[in-house]
CSV table of C-alpha atoms in Angstrom, one decimal:
chain,number,residue,atom,x,y,z
A,12,MET,CA,-43.3,90.6,7.2
A,13,LYS,CA,-42.1,93.6,5.2
A,14,ASN,CA,-44.7,95.8,3.4
A,15,MET,CA,-43.4,94.7,0.0
A,16,ASP,CA,-43.8,91.0,0.9
A,17,LYS,CA,-47.4,91.7,2.1
A,18,VAL,CA,-48.2,93.4,-1.3
A,19,LYS,CA,-46.7,90.4,-3.2
A,20,LEU,CA,-48.7,87.9,-1.1
A,21,ALA,CA,-51.9,89.9,-1.5
A,22,THR,CA,-51.4,90.1,-5.3
A,23,ILE,CA,-50.7,86.3,-5.6
A,24,THR,CA,-53.7,85.5,-3.3
A,25,SER,CA,-55.9,87.7,-5.4
A,26,ALA,CA,-54.8,86.2,-8.7
A,27,LEU,CA,-55.2,82.6,-7.4
A,28,THR,CA,-58.7,83.5,-6.0
A,29,THR,CA,-59.7,84.8,-9.4
A,30,VAL,CA,-58.4,81.7,-11.2
A,31,LEU,CA,-60.2,79.4,-8.7
A,32,ILE,CA,-63.5,81.3,-9.1
A,33,ALA,CA,-63.2,81.2,-12.9
A,34,MET,CA,-62.6,77.5,-12.8
A,35,SER,CA,-65.5,76.9,-10.5
A,36,VAL,CA,-67.9,78.8,-12.8
A,37,GLY,CA,-68.0,75.9,-15.2
A,38,SER,CA,-66.7,74.8,-18.6
A,39,ASN,CA,-67.5,78.1,-20.2
A,40,ALA,CA,-64.8,79.8,-18.1
A,41,ALA,CA,-62.1,77.7,-19.7
A,42,SER,CA,-63.3,78.4,-23.3
A,43,ALA,CA,-63.7,82.1,-22.6
A,44,ASN,CA,-60.2,82.4,-21.1
A,45,PRO,CA,-57.7,82.9,-23.9
A,46,ILE,CA,-54.9,81.4,-21.8
A,47,ALA,CA,-56.8,78.3,-20.7
A,48,PHE,CA,-54.7,75.5,-19.6
A,49,GLU,CA,-54.2,72.7,-22.1
A,50,ASP,CA,-52.6,69.4,-21.0
A,51,GLY,CA,-50.1,68.6,-23.7
A,52,ALA,CA,-49.2,65.2,-22.2
A,53,ALA,CA,-52.8,64.0,-22.2
A,54,ILE,CA,-53.4,65.2,-25.7
A,55,TYR,CA,-50.2,63.6,-26.9
A,56,VAL,CA,-51.2,60.3,-25.3
A,57,ALA,CA,-54.6,60.4,-26.9
A,58,LYS,CA,-53.6,61.6,-30.4
A,59,CYS,CA,-49.9,60.9,-30.9
A,60,ALA,CA,-48.6,58.0,-28.7
A,61,LYS,CA,-50.1,55.3,-30.9
A,62,CYS,CA,-47.4,56.0,-33.5
A,63,HIS,CA,-44.8,58.1,-31.7
A,64,GLY,CA,-44.8,56.1,-28.5
A,65,ALA,CA,-45.7,57.3,-25.0
A,66,ASP,CA,-42.0,58.0,-24.5
A,67,GLY,CA,-41.5,59.8,-27.8
A,68,LYS,CA,-39.0,57.3,-29.2
A,69,GLY,CA,-41.4,56.1,-31.9
A,70,VAL,CA,-43.3,52.8,-32.2
A,71,GLU,CA,-41.0,50.2,-33.7
A,72,LYS,CA,-43.4,49.2,-36.6
A,73,TYR,CA,-43.5,52.9,-37.7
A,74,LYS,CA,-39.8,53.6,-37.7
A,75,LYS,CA,-39.4,52.3,-41.2
A,76,GLN,CA,-41.9,55.0,-42.3
A,77,GLY,CA,-39.6,57.6,-40.9
A,78,ILE,CA,-40.9,58.3,-37.4
A,79,GLU,CA,-38.3,60.2,-35.5
A,80,ASP,CA,-37.2,59.9,-31.9
A,81,PHE,CA,-38.4,63.0,-30.1
A,82,THR,CA,-36.0,62.3,-27.2
A,83,ASP,CA,-33.0,62.5,-29.5
A,84,ALA,CA,-30.9,65.7,-29.1
A,85,LYS,CA,-30.4,65.9,-32.9
A,86,PHE,CA,-34.2,65.9,-33.4
A,87,GLN,CA,-34.6,68.6,-30.8
A,88,LYS,CA,-31.9,70.7,-32.3
A,89,ASN,CA,-33.1,70.4,-35.9
A,90,HIS,CA,-36.8,70.9,-35.1
A,91,THR,CA,-37.9,74.3,-33.8
A,92,ALA,CA,-41.3,74.7,-32.1
A,93,ALA,CA,-42.5,76.3,-35.4
A,94,LYS,CA,-41.4,73.3,-37.4
A,95,ILE,CA,-43.1,70.8,-35.0
A,96,THR,CA,-46.3,73.0,-35.1
A,97,ALA,CA,-46.3,72.9,-38.9
A,98,ALA,CA,-45.9,69.1,-38.9
A,99,ILE,CA,-48.8,68.7,-36.4
A,100,ASN,CA,-51.1,71.1,-38.3
A,101,ASN,CA,-50.2,70.0,-41.9
A,102,GLY,CA,-49.3,66.3,-41.3
A,103,LYS,CA,-46.3,64.6,-42.9
A,104,GLY,CA,-46.4,62.3,-45.9
A,105,ASP,CA,-48.9,59.5,-46.2
A,106,PHE,CA,-48.6,58.4,-42.5
A,107,MET,CA,-49.1,61.4,-40.3
A,108,PRO,CA,-52.5,63.1,-40.5
A,109,ALA,CA,-53.0,66.8,-40.4
A,110,TRP,CA,-54.5,68.0,-37.1
A,111,LYS,CA,-55.3,71.5,-38.1
A,112,GLY,CA,-59.0,72.1,-37.5
A,113,LYS,CA,-59.1,69.0,-35.3
A,114,LEU,CA,-57.0,70.4,-32.5
A,115,LYS,CA,-57.3,74.0,-31.2
A,116,PRO,CA,-54.2,76.2,-31.5
A,117,ALA,CA,-53.7,76.1,-27.8
A,118,GLU,CA,-53.8,72.3,-27.9
A,119,VAL,CA,-51.2,72.2,-30.6
A,120,THR,CA,-49.0,74.6,-28.6
A,121,ALA,CA,-49.4,72.3,-25.5
A,122,VAL,CA,-48.4,69.2,-27.5
A,123,VAL,CA,-45.4,71.0,-29.0
A,124,LYS,CA,-44.3,72.0,-25.5
A,125,HIS,CA,-44.7,68.4,-24.4
A,126,ILE,CA,-42.6,67.2,-27.3
A,127,ARG,CA,-39.9,69.8,-26.7
A,128,GLY,CA,-39.8,68.6,-23.1
A,129,MET,CA,-38.9,65.0,-24.1
A,130,LYS,CA,-35.3,65.9,-24.9
A,131,LYS,CA,-32.7,63.9,-23.1
C-alpha cells in the first residue's frame, strides 16, 4: 500500500471512529452535533405522506385541492429547494399546515432532499 493510501485510510478510520463514539455516547451527541443525520424519508412518511402519498404523487382525494405530483419533472423544475422549504415552513393555503417551529431546520432540509429525490 502506498503511503498516501495509508494516510487516507487512517484519516477515514479516525473519522469513522469519532462518529461511532459520538453516536454511542447517547442522544445528547446527536443534538449537540450541528450536522446530525436527519432521516428525510421517515419524517416525510410521518408528516407528509397522509396527503402527498408515500410515493409523492399526491393522495387522490387531495388532488382537487391542488396537491402537486413531486415526481413530475415540471414540479421539480419549477420548485427550487428554497421554494419547497418555504412551503414546508409557512404552509400553503387552507390545506397544508405550516411546520415552522414543529420541525427543526435540519428536519426540513432532510424532507426537502427527500422530495427532490422523488423526481423521475
